[in-house]
Amino acid sequence: MQSFHYPHLPSEYATVHVALYTNVTNSAEIRGRIVRAAQLEGPDGETEREAVNFAFLDARLICSPLHLQTAVYQAILAQVQGSIRTKTVHSEILWALNPTNNITEAIRRYGVADTTTALIVVRICSPELNDVEKRMSAVVSGTLSSLDALVDITDWASVKKYCKLNGEPALKAVAKDPAKERLLVEEIVTSSVAMKSVMA
Amino acid sequence: MTGQTKSPSLKLLDTAEKVSQGAEAKIYRVQLHPTPVCSSSAAAESGEVAEKVLLKYRFRKQYRHPSLDASLTKSRVAGEARALIRCLRSGVNVPGIRMVDAPEGILGIEWIDGKSVRFLLGGGAEGEEEIVEDATDEPEEGDLPPEEDQLQEYGISQDALMGMIGTEIAKMHQADIIHGDLTTSNMMLRHPSSRKGLQLVLIDFGLAYTSTLVEDKAVDLYVLERAFSSTHPQSEPLFAGVLKAYETRMGKDWAAISRRLDDVRLRGRKRSMVG
């Protein structure tokens, strides 16, 4: 797990914990828990919601750590400024990643699906919360991996499809050089996430 | 935004290093995402060195009504971000976008490791006051050693550099994007040692807009021609090199633009004398 501390953000959002899990075996269960937690009422609901109070992202659609950080940062900015479009700062990360304004689509594409095997878990919280990794591992059954492993997980074809990059002139120019193409796709996708709040 | 405390983006600016200032905006350099702290259980995580980001802060203008100021600032930040993403999708080399805080007037873009074309051609860095010039609001750094040896570090000739400029502008015009302020200070040569390698990068899209008109493209070139002649001595062969590469890249669209560029040279960039 990696942790980032942003001293200029209000303390309740100042720390971001990110973990990549590979060989995840219980994604259907996780998805079920998130759905149920949202419906439970009373103190049980509170406890369960706190237990799954993370953003669960399909790691195949994340190009790079910077791509992820950009989405997280824009989600926190929206939360602090009160311009959040979804219910929580964690779901806002999913919204920031998806190129359209459709929240359901964002969750379906970028969130955890029953077949997900590589999962990125994000928690935005105050610096005082210090057992985050334990809480994450209590929910996810899988191998905790370094974010560096992301390079072998990213599914570039899906990234290009969702961000409607196929047929763009920029990609035609580098079609013969996969390394350059990835660099360019990563740049376009990251930039799109960063400017989503002012998208035309 | 909470009224009583300073917004996060302004606090971020407090920690940033100020690079330059124009009439419209201030430019800062900062590390946006902090270096991660890794927990023990995961394998040693190396990660790249955190990227630096350039922040362009369109500060409050006291001479404007606050509500007008807010809406102008917001739409300009949005406009610049949209122009950049259009360029990226069209394959024009421009800085990537890293964060947008439109209400505060802040645009965060990728920091380009390199030098401005103006500097590399021996036009001096901006802010050196030996040449009378218009203020622009993009960064410029460095000073001293003149010309030739500057380019050697980048491993290209002056002619090759002119070719890169022409090609990049042509790519932009083919996507119907008009830069609006083409000067040699608004072009940077990315250092060959950076991750993306040697590239000519166009910067400062604060005045950019979309247009399919031949007139607008010709004026864009004319503005650059004037910038060349006012900042660089013996600029005619240089600018001819730019146009040659532009012509090659534009193909059949060149004829119309060339004809219009000749017209514009005779009358200046304003079509009518009104306004």
Short mmCIF file of C-alpha atoms in Angstrom, two decimals:
data_model
loop_
_atom_site.label_atom_id
_atom_site.label_comp_id
_atom_site.label_asym_id
_atom_site.label_seq_id
_atom_site.Cartn_x
_atom_site.Cartn_y
_atom_site.Cartn_z
CA MET A 1 0.00 0.00 0.00
CA GLN A 2 1.15 3.52 -0.75
CA SER A 3 0.06 6.59 1.16
CA PHE A 4 0.08 10.16 -0.02
CA HIS A 5 -0.26 13.12 2.26
CA TYR A 6 -1.49 16.42 0.80
CA PRO A 7 -0.73 19.11 3.40
CA HIS A 8 -2.76 21.76 1.59
CA LEU A 9 -6.02 19.79 1.66
CA PRO A 10 -8.45 19.90 4.61
CA SER A 11 -7.38 17.27 7.11
CA GLU A 12 -10.34 14.91 6.62
CA TYR A 13 -9.26 14.43 2.97
CA ALA A 14 -5.55 15.02 3.34
CA THR A 15 -4.37 11.43 3.20
CA VAL A 16 -4.85 9.04 0.31
CA HIS A 17 -4.11 5.34 0.67
CA VAL A 18 -3.77 3.28 -2.49
CA ALA A 19 -3.29 -0.45 -2.76
CA LEU A 20 -3.18 -2.82 -5.70
CA TYR A 21 -4.44 -6.35 -5.18
CA THR A 22 -3.80 -9.05 -7.76
CA ASN A 23 -5.23 -12.60 -7.92
CA VAL A 24 -8.38 -11.34 -6.27
CA THR A 25 -10.78 -14.21 -5.64
CA ASN A 26 -13.76 -12.57 -3.94
CA SER A 27 -14.74 -9.69 -6.21
CA ALA A 28 -18.35 -10.92 -6.52
CA GLU A 29 -18.58 -10.95 -2.73
CA ILE A 30 -17.09 -7.44 -2.48
CA ARG A 31 -19.58 -6.10 -4.98
CA GLY A 32 -22.41 -7.77 -3.07
CA ARG A 33 -21.20 -6.24 0.20
CA ILE A 34 -21.06 -2.73 -1.26
CA VAL A 35 -24.61 -3.03 -2.59
CA ARG A 36 -25.93 -4.44 0.70
CA ALA A 37 -24.09 -1.89 2.82
CA ALA A 38 -25.88 0.86 0.95
CA GLN A 39 -29.26 -0.66 1.80
CA LEU A 40 -28.73 -1.64 5.44
CA GLU A 41 -30.29 0.63 8.01
CA GLY A 42 -29.42 1.38 11.61
CA PRO A 43 -26.08 0.87 13.37
CA ASP A 44 -25.38 -2.36 11.43
CA GLY A 45 -25.54 -0.34 8.23
CA GLU A 46 -23.12 2.22 9.63
CA THR A 47 -20.60 -0.46 10.58
CA GLU A 48 -20.86 -2.25 7.25
CA ARG A 49 -20.59 0.99 5.27
CA GLU A 50 -17.45 1.88 7.20
CA ALA A 51 -16.02 -1.58 6.50
CA VAL A 52 -16.33 -1.10 2.75
CA ASN A 53 -15.66 2.66 2.77
CA PHE A 54 -13.19 2.52 -0.12
CA ALA A 55 -13.10 3.13 -3.83
CA PHE A 56 -12.75 -0.21 -5.61
CA LEU A 57 -11.37 0.21 -9.11
CA ASP A 58 -10.80 -2.25 -11.91
CA ALA A 59 -7.01 -2.05 -12.27
CA ARG A 60 -7.13 -2.99 -15.96
CA LEU A 61 -8.53 0.44 -16.83
CA ILE A 62 -5.86 2.42 -14.98
CA CYS A 63 -2.91 3.46 -17.19
CA SER A 64 -0.47 4.65 -14.55
CA PRO A 65 -0.18 5.87 -10.96
CA LEU A 66 -0.43 9.44 -12.28
CA HIS A 67 -3.73 8.63 -14.01
CA LEU A 68 -5.10 7.35 -10.71
CA GLN A 69 -3.71 10.26 -8.66
CA THR A 70 -5.24 12.75 -11.05
CA ALA A 71 -8.69 11.20 -10.66
CA VAL A 72 -8.34 11.06 -6.87
CA TYR A 73 -7.17 14.67 -6.69
CA GLN A 74 -9.98 16.02 -8.86
CA ALA A 75 -12.48 14.01 -6.79
CA ILE A 76 -11.19 15.56 -3.56
CA LEU A 77 -11.24 19.06 -5.08
CA ALA A 78 -14.87 18.55 -6.12
CA GLN A 79 -15.72 17.32 -2.62
CA VAL A 80 -14.02 20.29 -0.91
CA GLN A 81 -15.65 22.79 -3.25
CA GLY A 82 -19.07 21.21 -2.93
CA SER A 83 -19.32 20.46 -6.64
CA ILE A 84 -19.38 16.70 -6.14
CA ARG A 85 -21.67 14.86 -8.60
CA THR A 86 -22.00 11.51 -6.84
CA LYS A 87 -22.78 10.56 -3.25
CA THR A 88 -19.29 10.11 -1.83
CA VAL A 89 -15.76 11.20 -2.58
CA HIS A 90 -14.92 7.55 -3.34
CA SER A 91 -17.61 7.16 -5.98
CA GLU A 92 -16.52 10.53 -7.35
CA ILE A 93 -13.19 8.91 -8.29
CA LEU A 94 -15.08 6.47 -10.53
CA TRP A 95 -17.01 9.36 -12.04
CA ALA A 96 -13.80 11.30 -12.68
CA LEU A 97 -12.26 8.33 -14.48
CA ASN A 98 -15.20 7.75 -16.82
CA PRO A 99 -15.29 10.01 -19.89
CA THR A 100 -19.07 10.49 -19.84
CA ASN A 101 -21.35 11.98 -17.19
CA ASN A 102 -23.27 8.76 -16.64
CA ILE A 103 -22.73 7.61 -13.05
CA THR A 104 -24.13 4.10 -13.52
CA GLU A 105 -21.85 3.59 -16.50
CA ALA A 106 -18.87 4.86 -14.51
CA ILE A 107 -19.51 2.36 -11.72
CA ARG A 108 -20.16 -0.51 -14.14
CA ARG A 109 -16.98 0.14 -16.12
CA TYR A 110 -14.46 1.33 -13.57
CA GLY A 111 -15.85 -0.26 -10.42
CA VAL A 112 -15.47 -3.83 -9.19
CA ALA A 113 -17.22 -6.47 -11.33
CA ASP A 114 -17.85 -10.12 -10.45
CA THR A 115 -15.01 -11.18 -12.72
CA THR A 116 -12.41 -8.62 -11.57
CA THR A 117 -9.10 -10.18 -10.57
CA ALA A 118 -6.93 -7.07 -10.25
CA LEU A 119 -8.30 -4.44 -7.96
CA ILE A 120 -7.11 -1.01 -6.88
CA VAL A 121 -8.44 0.04 -3.50
CA VAL A 122 -8.37 3.72 -2.52
CA ARG A 123 -9.21 5.32 0.81
CA ILE A 124 -9.36 9.07 1.32
CA CYS A 125 -9.30 9.96 5.00
CA SER A 126 -7.65 12.00 7.71
CA PRO A 127 -4.04 11.27 8.64
CA GLU A 128 -5.19 9.95 12.03
CA LEU A 129 -6.67 6.76 10.60
CA ASN A 130 -3.75 4.36 10.67
CA ASP A 131 -5.04 0.82 10.25
CA VAL A 132 -6.17 1.29 6.65
CA GLU A 133 -4.16 -1.55 5.20
CA LYS A 134 -5.62 -3.95 7.75
CA ARG A 135 -9.11 -2.76 6.89
CA MET A 136 -8.47 -3.20 3.17
CA SER A 137 -7.12 -6.67 3.56
CA ALA A 138 -10.11 -7.61 5.70
CA VAL A 139 -12.33 -6.98 2.66
CA VAL A 140 -10.20 -8.13 -0.26
CA SER A 141 -8.82 -11.65 -0.65
CA GLY A 142 -5.87 -11.32 -2.98
CA THR A 143 -2.17 -10.60 -3.19
CA LEU A 144 -1.15 -7.13 -2.12
CA SER A 145 1.18 -5.94 -4.90
CA SER A 146 3.29 -2.94 -5.72
CA LEU A 147 1.66 -0.28 -7.90
CA ASP A 148 4.59 -0.83 -10.24
CA ALA A 149 2.89 -4.06 -11.30
CA LEU A 150 0.24 -1.94 -13.00
CA VAL A 151 2.24 -1.83 -16.24
CA ASP A 152 1.48 -5.52 -16.84
CA ILE A 153 -2.18 -5.22 -15.88
CA THR A 154 -3.44 -2.28 -17.93
CA ASP A 155 -5.72 -3.39 -20.75
CA TRP A 156 -4.84 -0.78 -23.36
CA ALA A 157 -7.46 -1.93 -25.86
CA SER A 158 -10.27 -1.32 -23.36
CA VAL A 159 -8.79 2.00 -22.26
CA LYS A 160 -8.72 3.17 -25.87
CA LYS A 161 -12.25 1.93 -26.48
CA TYR A 162 -13.80 3.59 -23.43
CA CYS A 163 -12.01 6.88 -24.00
CA LYS A 164 -12.96 6.80 -27.70
CA LEU A 165 -9.38 7.09 -28.86
CA ASN A 166 -9.59 4.69 -31.79
CA GLY A 167 -9.40 6.64 -35.02
CA GLU A 168 -7.93 9.76 -33.40
CA PRO A 169 -5.26 11.32 -35.64
CA ALA A 170 -2.81 11.34 -32.72
CA LEU A 171 -2.86 7.56 -32.49
CA LYS A 172 -2.60 6.92 -36.21
CA ALA A 173 0.75 8.71 -36.24
CA VAL A 174 2.26 6.36 -33.65
CA ALA A 175 0.39 3.17 -34.59
CA LYS A 176 3.61 1.32 -35.45
CA ASP A 177 5.34 2.01 -32.16
CA PRO A 178 3.49 0.44 -29.18
CA ALA A 179 5.71 2.10 -26.57
CA LYS A 180 5.05 5.56 -27.98
CA GLU A 181 1.39 4.78 -28.40
CA ARG A 182 1.06 3.87 -24.72
CA LEU A 183 2.79 7.04 -23.65
CA LEU A 184 0.38 9.05 -25.79
CA VAL A 185 -2.73 7.16 -24.65
CA GLU A 186 -1.65 7.65 -21.04
CA GLU A 187 -1.18 11.37 -21.64
CA ILE A 188 -4.56 11.86 -23.34
CA VAL A 189 -6.41 9.80 -20.75
CA THR A 190 -4.74 11.50 -17.78
CA SER A 191 -5.36 14.95 -19.27
CA SER A 192 -9.00 14.08 -19.94
CA VAL A 193 -9.48 13.10 -16.31
CA ALA A 194 -7.82 16.32 -15.13
CA MET A 195 -10.03 18.57 -17.24
CA LYS A 196 -13.29 16.66 -16.84
CA SER A 197 -14.78 19.38 -14.61
CA VAL A 198 -14.57 21.83 -17.53
CA MET A 199 -15.27 19.37 -20.32
CA ALA A 200 -17.19 20.95 -23.19
CA MET B 1 -15.53 26.28 -0.96
CA THR B 2 -15.63 27.12 2.69
CA GLY B 3 -15.77 30.85 3.17
CA GLN B 4 -13.62 31.23 6.25
CA THR B 5 -10.48 29.29 5.26
CA LYS B 6 -8.24 29.51 2.22
CA SER B 7 -9.08 27.12 -0.58
CA PRO B 8 -6.79 24.11 -1.07
CA SER B 9 -5.52 25.35 -4.41
CA LEU B 10 -4.47 28.70 -2.97
CA LYS B 11 -2.68 26.93 -0.13
CA LEU B 12 -0.89 24.88 -2.75
CA LEU B 13 0.24 28.09 -4.45
CA ASP B 14 1.73 29.28 -1.16
CA THR B 15 4.12 26.34 -1.24
CA ALA B 16 4.95 26.74 -4.93
CA GLU B 17 7.91 28.43 -6.51
CA LYS B 18 6.93 31.46 -8.59
CA VAL B 19 8.45 31.37 -12.06
CA SER B 20 7.07 34.40 -13.80
CA GLN B 21 4.19 36.80 -13.97
CA GLY B 22 2.24 38.49 -16.72
CA ALA B 23 -0.75 40.79 -16.74
CA GLU B 24 -3.21 37.92 -16.91
CA ALA B 25 -1.67 35.16 -14.85
CA LYS B 26 1.16 34.09 -12.58
CA ILE B 27 3.18 30.96 -13.28
CA TYR B 28 4.32 28.61 -10.52
CA ARG B 29 6.22 25.37 -10.36
CA VAL B 30 5.29 22.78 -7.79
CA GLN B 31 5.20 19.07 -7.06
CA LEU B 32 1.46 18.35 -7.06
CA HIS B 33 1.40 14.78 -5.82
CA PRO B 34 3.55 14.14 -2.76
CA THR B 35 6.17 11.42 -2.72
CA PRO B 36 4.43 8.29 -1.44
CA VAL B 37 5.07 6.71 1.91
CA CYS B 38 5.15 2.95 1.43
CA SER B 39 3.92 0.54 4.03
CA SER B 40 6.15 -2.31 5.03
CA SER B 41 4.17 -5.33 3.89
CA ALA B 42 4.21 -4.64 0.14
CA ALA B 43 7.37 -5.32 -1.81
CA ALA B 44 9.75 -2.37 -2.15
CA GLU B 45 7.97 0.13 -4.34
CA SER B 46 10.29 2.19 -6.47
CA GLY B 47 8.04 4.40 -8.57
CA GLU B 48 9.27 7.24 -10.73
CA VAL B 49 10.43 10.54 -9.36
CA ALA B 50 7.32 12.63 -8.81
CA GLU B 51 6.60 14.88 -11.74
CA LYS B 52 6.74 18.64 -11.44
CA VAL B 53 3.70 20.60 -12.48
CA LEU B 54 3.32 24.11 -13.83
CA LEU B 55 0.44 26.06 -12.33
CA LYS B 56 -1.04 28.92 -14.28
CA TYR B 57 -2.97 31.06 -11.85
CA ARG B 58 -5.33 33.62 -13.31
CA PHE B 59 -5.46 35.85 -10.27
CA ARG B 60 -8.34 38.15 -9.32
CA LYS B 61 -8.46 41.34 -11.35
CA GLN B 62 -9.40 44.20 -9.05
CA TYR B 63 -10.42 46.38 -11.99
CA ARG B 64 -13.31 44.07 -12.91
CA HIS B 65 -16.61 43.52 -11.18
CA PRO B 66 -16.16 40.39 -9.01
CA SER B 67 -18.91 38.37 -10.67
CA LEU B 68 -17.73 39.26 -14.16
CA ASP B 69 -14.17 38.44 -13.10
CA ALA B 70 -15.24 35.04 -11.77
CA SER B 71 -17.06 34.05 -14.93
CA LEU B 72 -14.33 35.31 -17.27
CA THR B 73 -11.62 33.53 -15.32
CA LYS B 74 -13.59 30.30 -15.24
CA SER B 75 -14.34 30.32 -18.94
CA ARG B 76 -10.73 31.14 -19.83
CA VAL B 77 -9.36 28.28 -17.76
CA ALA B 78 -11.94 25.99 -19.36
CA GLY B 79 -11.12 27.29 -22.84
CA GLU B 80 -7.42 26.72 -22.41
CA ALA B 81 -7.94 23.20 -21.06
CA ARG B 82 -10.25 22.35 -23.97
CA ALA B 83 -7.78 23.65 -26.53
CA LEU B 84 -5.04 21.53 -24.96
CA ILE B 85 -7.06 18.33 -24.99
CA ARG B 86 -8.08 18.94 -28.61
CA CYS B 87 -4.42 19.32 -29.50
CA LEU B 88 -3.47 16.16 -27.62
CA ARG B 89 -6.14 14.15 -29.41
CA SER B 90 -4.96 15.54 -32.74
CA GLY B 91 -1.36 14.56 -32.09
CA VAL B 92 -0.02 18.09 -31.60
CA ASN B 93 2.75 18.20 -29.00
CA VAL B 94 1.44 20.23 -26.09
CA PRO B 95 1.81 19.91 -22.31
CA GLY B 96 -0.54 17.38 -20.70
CA ILE B 97 -3.17 18.64 -18.23
CA ARG B 98 -2.64 17.71 -14.59
CA MET B 99 -5.33 19.55 -12.64
CA VAL B 100 -8.08 22.08 -13.19
CA ASP B 101 -9.59 24.28 -10.52
CA ALA B 102 -11.77 26.56 -12.60
CA PRO B 103 -13.46 28.46 -9.73
CA GLU B 104 -10.02 29.52 -8.44
CA GLY B 105 -8.65 30.13 -11.94
CA ILE B 106 -5.92 27.52 -11.73
CA LEU B 107 -4.75 25.28 -14.52
CA GLY B 108 -2.07 22.68 -13.76
CA ILE B 109 -0.09 21.37 -16.69
CA GLU B 110 2.89 19.12 -17.23
CA TRP B 111 6.24 20.81 -16.58
CA ILE B 112 8.31 20.73 -19.78
CA ASP B 113 11.96 20.04 -19.15
CA GLY B 114 13.70 22.10 -21.82
CA LYS B 115 14.21 25.59 -23.20
CA SER B 116 12.13 28.01 -25.21
CA VAL B 117 12.86 28.31 -28.91
CA ARG B 118 13.41 32.01 -28.37
CA PHE B 119 16.22 31.25 -25.96
CA LEU B 120 17.72 28.59 -28.21
CA LEU B 121 17.82 31.01 -31.14
CA GLY B 122 19.75 33.47 -29.04
CA GLY B 123 16.83 35.83 -28.48
CA GLY B 124 17.62 35.85 -24.79
CA ALA B 125 15.30 34.75 -22.05
CA GLU B 126 12.21 36.75 -21.50
CA GLY B 127 12.54 39.35 -18.80
CA GLU B 128 15.98 40.35 -20.00
CA GLU B 129 15.13 43.86 -20.89
CA GLU B 130 17.46 44.53 -23.81
CA ILE B 131 14.68 44.04 -26.34
CA VAL B 132 11.39 45.89 -26.21
CA GLU B 133 8.67 43.30 -26.28
CA ASP B 134 5.14 42.39 -25.37
CA ALA B 135 4.68 40.61 -22.10
CA THR B 136 3.52 37.02 -22.40
CA ASP B 137 2.54 34.81 -19.55
CA GLU B 138 4.50 31.63 -19.98
CA PRO B 139 7.71 30.72 -18.21
CA GLU B 140 11.18 31.38 -19.35
CA GLU B 141 14.34 30.56 -17.53
CA GLY B 142 18.07 30.56 -17.88
CA ASP B 143 20.46 33.17 -19.16
CA LEU B 144 23.85 33.64 -20.80
CA PRO B 145 25.66 31.54 -23.41
CA PRO B 146 24.34 32.51 -26.82
CA GLU B 147 23.01 30.51 -29.78
CA GLU B 148 24.68 27.65 -31.62
CA ASP B 149 26.14 25.74 -28.68
CA GLN B 150 22.71 25.92 -27.04
CA LEU B 151 21.23 23.73 -29.75
CA GLN B 152 24.13 21.32 -29.69
CA GLU B 153 22.98 20.01 -26.36
CA TYR B 154 19.73 18.99 -28.08
CA GLY B 155 21.54 17.38 -31.00
CA ILE B 156 19.70 19.20 -33.77
CA SER B 157 20.49 21.95 -36.24
CA GLN B 158 18.72 25.27 -36.52
CA ASP B 159 17.17 24.14 -39.81
CA ALA B 160 15.82 20.96 -38.25
CA LEU B 161 14.32 23.03 -35.44
CA MET B 162 12.56 25.28 -37.95
CA GLY B 163 11.19 22.18 -39.67
CA MET B 164 9.80 20.90 -36.37
CA ILE B 165 8.07 24.22 -35.77
CA GLY B 166 6.45 24.21 -39.20
CA THR B 167 5.26 20.63 -38.82
CA GLU B 168 3.79 21.21 -35.37
CA ILE B 169 1.86 24.31 -36.46
CA ALA B 170 0.58 22.48 -39.53
CA LYS B 171 -0.69 19.59 -37.36
CA MET B 172 -2.49 22.11 -35.18
CA HIS B 173 -4.05 23.96 -38.11
CA GLN B 174 -5.15 20.69 -39.69
CA ALA B 175 -7.15 20.10 -36.51
CA ASP B 176 -8.68 23.59 -36.99
CA ILE B 177 -7.06 24.95 -33.84
CA ILE B 178 -5.73 28.50 -34.02
CA HIS B 179 -3.11 29.30 -31.40
CA GLY B 180 -3.70 33.05 -31.41
CA ASP B 181 -0.29 34.00 -29.98
CA LEU B 182 2.42 32.14 -31.88
CA THR B 183 5.83 33.43 -30.86
CA THR B 184 9.18 31.77 -30.32
CA SER B 185 8.66 32.17 -26.56
CA ASN B 186 5.53 30.06 -26.81
CA MET B 187 7.42 27.07 -28.19
CA MET B 188 9.67 24.85 -26.17
CA LEU B 189 12.12 22.17 -27.09
CA ARG B 190 11.76 19.24 -24.76
CA HIS B 191 15.13 17.91 -23.67
CA PRO B 192 16.12 14.61 -25.34
CA SER B 193 16.74 13.07 -21.91
CA SER B 194 13.11 13.46 -20.80
CA ARG B 195 10.69 10.54 -20.84
CA LYS B 196 9.02 11.62 -24.05
CA GLY B 197 12.29 12.42 -25.81
CA LEU B 198 13.14 15.39 -28.01
CA GLN B 199 9.97 17.20 -29.06
CA LEU B 200 8.90 20.63 -30.10
CA VAL B 201 6.07 21.58 -27.75
CA LEU B 202 3.62 24.43 -28.29
CA ILE B 203 2.60 26.20 -25.09
CA ASP B 204 0.26 28.94 -23.83
CA PHE B 205 -3.12 28.25 -25.38
CA GLY B 206 -4.70 31.13 -23.46
CA LEU B 207 -5.75 32.84 -26.70
CA ALA B 208 -6.50 29.70 -28.71
CA TYR B 209 -9.78 29.07 -30.49
CA THR B 210 -11.23 26.81 -33.16
CA SER B 211 -11.72 27.94 -36.72
CA THR B 212 -11.73 26.42 -40.17
CA LEU B 213 -11.12 29.77 -41.89
CA VAL B 214 -8.09 30.21 -44.11
CA GLU B 215 -7.92 33.79 -42.86
CA ASP B 216 -7.38 32.75 -39.24
CA LYS B 217 -4.64 30.28 -40.13
CA ALA B 218 -2.88 32.84 -42.31
CA VAL B 219 -3.03 35.44 -39.54
CA ASP B 220 -1.65 32.88 -37.08
CA LEU B 221 1.38 32.43 -39.36
CA TYR B 222 1.70 36.16 -39.90
CA VAL B 223 1.83 36.79 -36.15
CA LEU B 224 4.69 34.28 -35.90
CA GLU B 225 6.51 35.87 -38.82
CA ARG B 226 6.36 39.24 -37.08
CA ALA B 227 7.52 37.67 -33.84
CA PHE B 228 10.49 36.14 -35.64
CA SER B 229 11.51 39.39 -37.27
CA SER B 230 11.21 41.40 -34.06
CA THR B 231 13.11 39.02 -31.79
CA HIS B 232 15.67 37.35 -34.03
CA PRO B 233 18.10 39.07 -36.40
CA GLN B 234 18.27 37.75 -39.98
CA SER B 235 15.11 35.83 -39.45
CA GLU B 236 13.98 35.53 -43.10
CA PRO B 237 15.79 32.26 -43.86
CA LEU B 238 14.63 30.88 -40.51
CA PHE B 239 10.97 31.65 -41.12
CA ALA B 240 11.25 30.35 -44.69
CA GLY B 241 12.31 27.02 -43.17
CA VAL B 242 9.23 27.04 -40.96
CA LEU B 243 6.94 27.73 -43.92
CA LYS B 244 8.57 25.03 -46.02
CA ALA B 245 7.85 22.34 -43.44
CA TYR B 246 4.36 23.77 -42.93
CA GLU B 247 3.72 23.56 -46.67
CA THR B 248 4.89 19.95 -46.85
CA ARG B 249 2.63 18.94 -43.99
CA MET B 250 -0.45 20.87 -45.14
CA GLY B 251 -0.37 19.46 -48.69
CA LYS B 252 -3.25 20.70 -50.81
CA ASP B 253 -4.49 23.16 -48.17
CA TRP B 254 -1.30 25.16 -48.47
CA ALA B 255 -2.12 27.02 -51.70
CA ALA B 256 -5.08 28.90 -50.24
CA ILE B 257 -3.28 29.76 -47.01
CA SER B 258 -0.20 30.93 -48.90
CA ARG B 259 -2.26 33.27 -51.05
CA ARG B 260 -4.03 34.64 -48.00
CA LEU B 261 -0.74 35.06 -46.10
CA ASP B 262 0.46 37.33 -48.91
CA ASP B 263 -2.71 39.43 -48.53
CA VAL B 264 -2.28 39.62 -44.78
CA ARG B 265 1.32 40.77 -45.15
CA LEU B 266 0.11 43.73 -47.18
CA ARG B 267 -2.64 44.81 -44.83
CA GLY B 268 -1.62 43.58 -41.36
CA ARG B 269 -3.51 41.20 -39.16
CA LYS B 270 -6.70 43.21 -38.77
CA ARG B 271 -9.01 42.67 -41.72
CA SER B 272 -11.09 45.77 -41.27
CA MET B 273 -10.18 49.12 -39.78
CA VAL B 274 -13.23 48.96 -37.55
CA GLY B 275 -12.89 48.15 -33.85
#
